[in-house]
Amino acid sequence: MTEARPLSGVPVAEAAALLEARGVHVTFHAHGGPVPAVRGLDLTLARNETLALVGESGSGKSAFARALLRMNAPPFTRHRATVSGSARLAGAGDLIAATESDLRGVRARRVAMIFQDALSALNPVMRAGRQVEEALAMARPGLDRAARRAEVGRLFAEVALPESAALARRYPHQLSGGQRQRVVIALALARAPDLLIADEPTTALDVTVQARILRLLGRLRQERGMAMLFITHDLGTVSRIADRVAVMYAGQIVELAPRETLFAAPGHPYTRGLLASRPGRRRPGERLTGTAPDPREVGPGCAFATRCLLAEAACSAHQPLRQVGPAFVRCWKVPA
Amino acid sequence: MSAVVLDGVTVRFGGSLLRRTAPFTALDRVDLTVAPGEICGIVGESGSGKTTLGRVVLGLLPPSDGRVAVAGAVPAALRGAHRRRFRARVQCVFQDSAAALNPRMSIGAAIQEGLDIHRVGDGPARARAVHDMLECVGLPRRTAERYPHELSGGQRQRVTIARALILRPEVLVADEPVSALDVSVQAQILDLLATLHAEMALTILLISHDLHVVRELCHTVAILQAGRVVEAGDVETVMTGPRHPYARRLLADA
Amino acid sequence: MTDAAAPPPERRAAPPRAPLAFQWDKATFAALALAAIVLLGVAAPLIAPHDPDAVDLVSRSLPPVWNAGGTWQHPFGTDNIGRDMLSRCLYGIRTSFGIAALGLVFSSCLGIAIGIAAGLGGRLADRLLMTVVDVFITLPNLLLMLCGIALLGSEIWVLVVMIGLVKWEGYARLVRGQVLSLRETGYVEAARTLGASGWRIATSHILPNLASPLVVILTLAFPGVLLMEAGLSFLGVGVQPPTSSLGRMIGDGRDYLIHSWWISGIPALIIVAITLCFQIIGDGLRDRLDVQLDD
């Protein structure tokens, strides 16, 4: 199976695809030279599905998400990253090639992104309610003041924030972590986005709060028919929220599978190692050793070969994604 | 004789009229006993008091009520030279390894600092001890010349472990040692702690919000909620059959 | 209630990079220019074509060599009593730079020491020292210096001390602020857990981490100190004749600005050049050191 055709673990009609990314490369320009963070990523996201993008640090998952909204260029960052390839959003064209004003429109109305640190995502000197009002003003300029206020109340109720009137008057530092993250989600929902990109939204939260936020996100996604791209390094959250899972390693997708298939019968040795390395699930035989390679030093072949117990000479050749049952695996040793 | 004993320990933070903060009870009549060589997990969410408990054991915070005995001494009552010697017997590993290492100090100097402070051995002996310790934690000897920003998170955490253990302490308090690390690295660090525990006959107090981490490494566990111990006991017993509703909720959500 | 703040999964390890690696940017050029100027000043006794105090009424008020009437005998011209401008400038650089440098060293040492003592000491020490700092800040600089000079004379050491006394409180405040935040870092807490004494924490952990912001601040403060000395000498209360300093020369030439602009003008240009170099170097250092920390 070549890279050109749509890749999905679940049969997806072309018309239903919300986001189609093809051959995305993201390269950062650091002091030591160019760093290829994402090396040729293909992804299709249907409406109304949750795709989890799993990877450890340096895998390129955040770089890819930010590239979709061009957040790795000024004014978001100091240096511009080079992004190539295409990422077609239904009804908006190619995000990577879009003009800045088109992209602003996309950010305001179609795609919303939430991050890990809710405290820094919120303006510390603006009351919570007012920030959501502002987002509404940009997304739906037709609303008047009263209608906006009512909408803010409705959004707060939707994200299960109690006593919305009192809470709306609080400043971000007066809210708990869970409440802050709910406000950030409300900010995102104010635009009624088709796609919600969540970059590690629950990593900094307590376990019980995490569970609640995940349930909230799942419910919102269902009620609003949103698609969600959920980026995380925690396989626990993946098992709770994802329909499909894409595992990233060294800038490439090494496995793409429906959730049950991934956990029951992981294909790629890295995925197996990752699952076996989770603390508390003792499978010491298959645990991962060593560390991920420096993205600058990765050759054309399999990036995992240096740590793989099954590595052979043939692994140094370029590895395409192959279909293995309902999944796609970037490893020639996995039987089809 | 137990390595760590907390008997009815209460820690209260006074309120302040100026800043309008209410008095806050971080720990409420906590009883805890850790036998020598045992690995005890302290589990709780934020605000449960687990970090405060760690600081009480380290002697950084005196209890408002109750009795604390660590490695045979009462930390809050020690002064001067006794206090310094106590420090050599109880050590700590923190969560944020980047913040825990002086960015301007080489790794070797950082690990050696404990020996320098307590004047153990002479120059060449200390350097040898640093190299031995680096080997123990699975890092190459030339790491001693590197600086913290050149290492990955997992490597840095190994360095902080080396720094803590070079003094051969009896008790090690590990406050969220793996929370900030990737999954695969977490497993490696936990394996390292298990190996070192066996080799050095350590008593470890592992503070974590992650039940799986505790299950992997600990013999016993105490679950904290709002400063109280709501459930404690052998790890497998608590994990398979928790009795307190909060403990059950934690396990369900984990 | 705060949260279990797990920091985000850590970034890739940065490759080893030499600090302050040599790059051809404007800061390097400025540094070279400054080094050249300083070298000229240091070598003044060897390269000055004439005795800076030699009066030669025959060739007085000669313009610089690039104006009509100038000669190569006196490339920068002569002043109103025939002293060679080039030689005077070279010695002037020596004097002005020397006084400014010593004054800066004195004030920074004093300020750093007090700042660290206030930052690391208990509440009482902090409040006491900061009150002293506040008092000094409110005293008007020029008045203080003039009083000191009036009382103690115009010797060079007096100038150094007075300049020092006038700038130290700014550094003390800055250093104290830095120390207060460095105190809370993980590695200082780790050092305390290891059993380190206050002295060890101050010398091994606090001071090295103060170095980069301090270097930038001091570099950018130097021109101010230089101008302070120049100002005092311009007013006539700084360096006394026959010792030449750049400020003194500007002061001496102020009556001849229309006909012999070079008597004030050339020393002024030299001060501008030195100030500019320091500013560029300071900015460059700040950029380099910031980049190193947060790459």
Short mmCIF file of C-alpha atoms in Angstrom, two decimals, chain A residues 114-119 181 199-204, chain C residues 6-9:
data_model
loop_
_atom_site.label_atom_id
_atom_site.label_comp_id
_atom_site.label_asym_id
_atom_site.label_seq_id
_atom_site.Cartn_x
_atom_site.Cartn_y
_atom_site.Cartn_z
CA ILE A 114 -6.01 23.41 23.65
CA PHE A 115 -2.76 22.86 25.46
CA GLN A 116 -1.39 21.28 28.56
CA ASP A 117 -0.81 24.32 30.67
CA ALA A 118 -4.18 25.94 31.15
CA LEU A 119 -2.74 28.65 33.35
CA GLN A 181 -8.84 23.48 31.82
CA ASP A 199 -2.12 18.71 23.05
CA GLU A 200 -1.63 16.84 26.33
CA PRO A 201 -4.60 18.58 27.96
CA THR A 202 -4.78 16.34 31.00
CA THR A 203 -1.14 15.54 31.71
CA ALA A 204 -0.77 18.18 34.40
CA ALA C 6 3.73 17.45 36.05
CA PRO C 7 6.05 19.39 33.78
CA PRO C 8 5.55 18.57 30.11
CA PRO C 9 7.49 15.61 28.77
#
